[in-house]
Structures are given as C-alpha cells and as structure tokens.
Amino acid sequence: QVHLVESGGGSVQAGGSLRLSCAAFGYTYIWYCVGWFRQAPGKEREGVAAIDSNGSTNYADSLKGRFTISQDGAKNTVYLQMNSLKPEDTAMYYCAVSYGTCRPESAFFGNWGQGTQVTVSS
C-alpha cells in the first residue's frame, strides 16, 4: 500500500506561483503513475495532471501551459508547479496513484492523500 502526503499549499495573489509536493511512503517500488486533482467547494473533483514512472505526462487541456508536473524518483515525490495563478484555481489539491491508465481522470486513481489547500485572491 502506498501512502501519499501533499504539501505546499497556501494563499497567494493572482498571478503568483506555488509548488505542491506529493510524497509517497510505503510500497513505492510499485509506483506507476501519480496524478494531481483538485476540488473546489460545491464542484466536482477535476483532474489536473498525471505523470508515469517513465516521466510521460498528461494534462487537463484547460491547464496546459500554466501547470507543470514533475517527479524526483530518489525522493519518491511528485511536484506540481503552478504559475500565473487565478482565483478560479482556488481548491483543495489532492494526489493519488494509478496502477493502470495514466490520465488525470479520477476513476483510474486510488490511495488518495489528505489534500493541501490553495487559495488565490484577486
């Protein structure tokens, strides 16, 4: 079982940047794909990006160009660099693991972390 812990959230003004981290603990040798998701109050969970163990990435079309997913295998950590943040990016951000399809669609993912809050003010 893989246990995920997110960190790096906070409050920023519009146009600012944040880097989120997703640290994996436990059976990380069976790591295949990690995805980032977000959920704003009153809205459904939305896929942001995913990265597989080979470094191949997939992004939600609406977020391409502003968000970048990356990984550090030695640290068992996946990052989400978020630039040019907008108030509509305000949400709880979660990471999760997929042992199959590596697209940011929540149906393929499990072992969800507890989330880290991102708040963007105008």
XYZ file of C-alpha atoms in Angstrom, residues 6-122:
117
model
C 0.556 16.516 -0.056
C 2.141 19.801 0.992
C 2.975 23.236 -0.342
C -0.450 24.813 -0.495
C -1.136 28.306 0.748
C -2.608 31.690 -0.046
C -1.287 33.759 -2.944
C -2.409 36.685 -5.009
C -3.495 36.285 -8.601
C -0.501 35.969 -10.893
C 1.577 34.273 -8.222
C 3.066 30.791 -8.138
C 3.078 27.782 -5.858
C 4.767 24.403 -5.959
C 2.888 21.495 -4.462
C 4.596 18.303 -3.360
C 3.225 14.767 -3.147
C 5.463 12.487 -1.100
C 4.934 8.735 -1.317
C 5.557 6.316 1.519
C 5.229 2.563 1.766
C 5.341 0.241 -1.238
C 6.743 2.857 -3.575
C 8.620 0.283 -5.670
C 5.341 -0.492 -7.392
C 4.870 3.172 -8.244
C 3.459 3.574 -11.716
C 1.541 6.803 -12.141
C 0.767 9.740 -9.872
C -1.913 12.284 -10.620
C -2.915 15.663 -9.246
C -6.557 16.583 -8.840
C -8.445 19.485 -7.341
C -11.846 20.116 -5.895
C -13.395 23.497 -5.238
C -16.336 23.909 -2.820
C -19.564 22.825 -4.445
C -17.813 21.458 -7.511
C -16.796 18.025 -8.717
C -13.239 16.810 -8.462
C -11.229 17.820 -11.510
C -8.152 16.180 -12.968
C -5.094 18.416 -13.290
C -2.130 16.350 -14.472
C -0.542 12.914 -14.267
C 2.965 11.538 -14.649
C 4.117 7.949 -15.072
C 7.297 6.276 -13.878
C 8.962 6.995 -17.234
C 8.246 10.711 -16.918
C 5.488 10.857 -19.517
C 2.908 13.472 -18.641
C -0.727 14.219 -19.336
C -2.524 17.458 -18.537
C -6.038 18.743 -18.413
C -6.358 20.805 -21.593
C -7.513 23.895 -19.723
C -4.394 23.953 -17.533
C -1.677 23.295 -20.082
C 0.970 25.978 -20.092
C 0.404 27.185 -16.523
C 0.861 23.967 -14.560
C 3.799 21.568 -14.781
C 4.015 18.125 -13.196
C 7.398 16.572 -12.447
C 8.917 13.904 -10.246
C 12.008 13.121 -8.218
C 12.307 9.348 -8.070
C 15.067 9.445 -5.486
C 12.751 11.322 -3.124
C 9.589 9.429 -4.149
C 7.999 12.817 -4.662
C 5.876 14.305 -7.421
C 5.579 18.058 -7.808
C 3.012 20.382 -9.321
C 4.395 23.771 -10.292
C 1.565 26.254 -10.676
C 2.231 29.612 -12.332
C 0.047 32.597 -13.237
C -2.475 31.503 -10.657
C -6.050 32.714 -10.953
C -8.818 32.967 -8.351
C -10.581 30.076 -10.098
C -7.600 27.862 -9.231
C -8.699 28.047 -5.602
C -9.384 24.483 -4.457
C -8.176 21.593 -2.352
C -5.485 19.807 -4.298
C -5.024 16.053 -3.973
C -2.611 13.486 -5.336
C -3.351 9.829 -5.962
C -1.848 6.734 -7.570
C -2.921 4.762 -10.611
C -1.638 1.256 -11.395
C -3.135 1.380 -14.857
C -4.118 4.241 -17.105
C -2.087 7.382 -16.534
C -4.533 10.144 -17.443
C -5.853 12.694 -14.941
C -9.238 11.016 -14.624
C -10.101 10.171 -11.042
C -11.764 6.839 -11.861
C -8.305 5.345 -12.522
C -6.802 6.517 -9.220
C -6.720 5.464 -5.568
C -4.682 5.859 -2.383
C -5.738 9.493 -2.153
C -3.797 11.891 0.052
C -5.430 14.234 2.545
C -5.077 17.260 0.282
C -3.474 20.691 0.505
C -5.469 23.920 0.211
C -4.650 26.519 -2.428
C -6.321 29.906 -2.186
C -5.797 32.579 -4.846
C -7.038 36.083 -4.147
C -7.757 38.726 -6.774
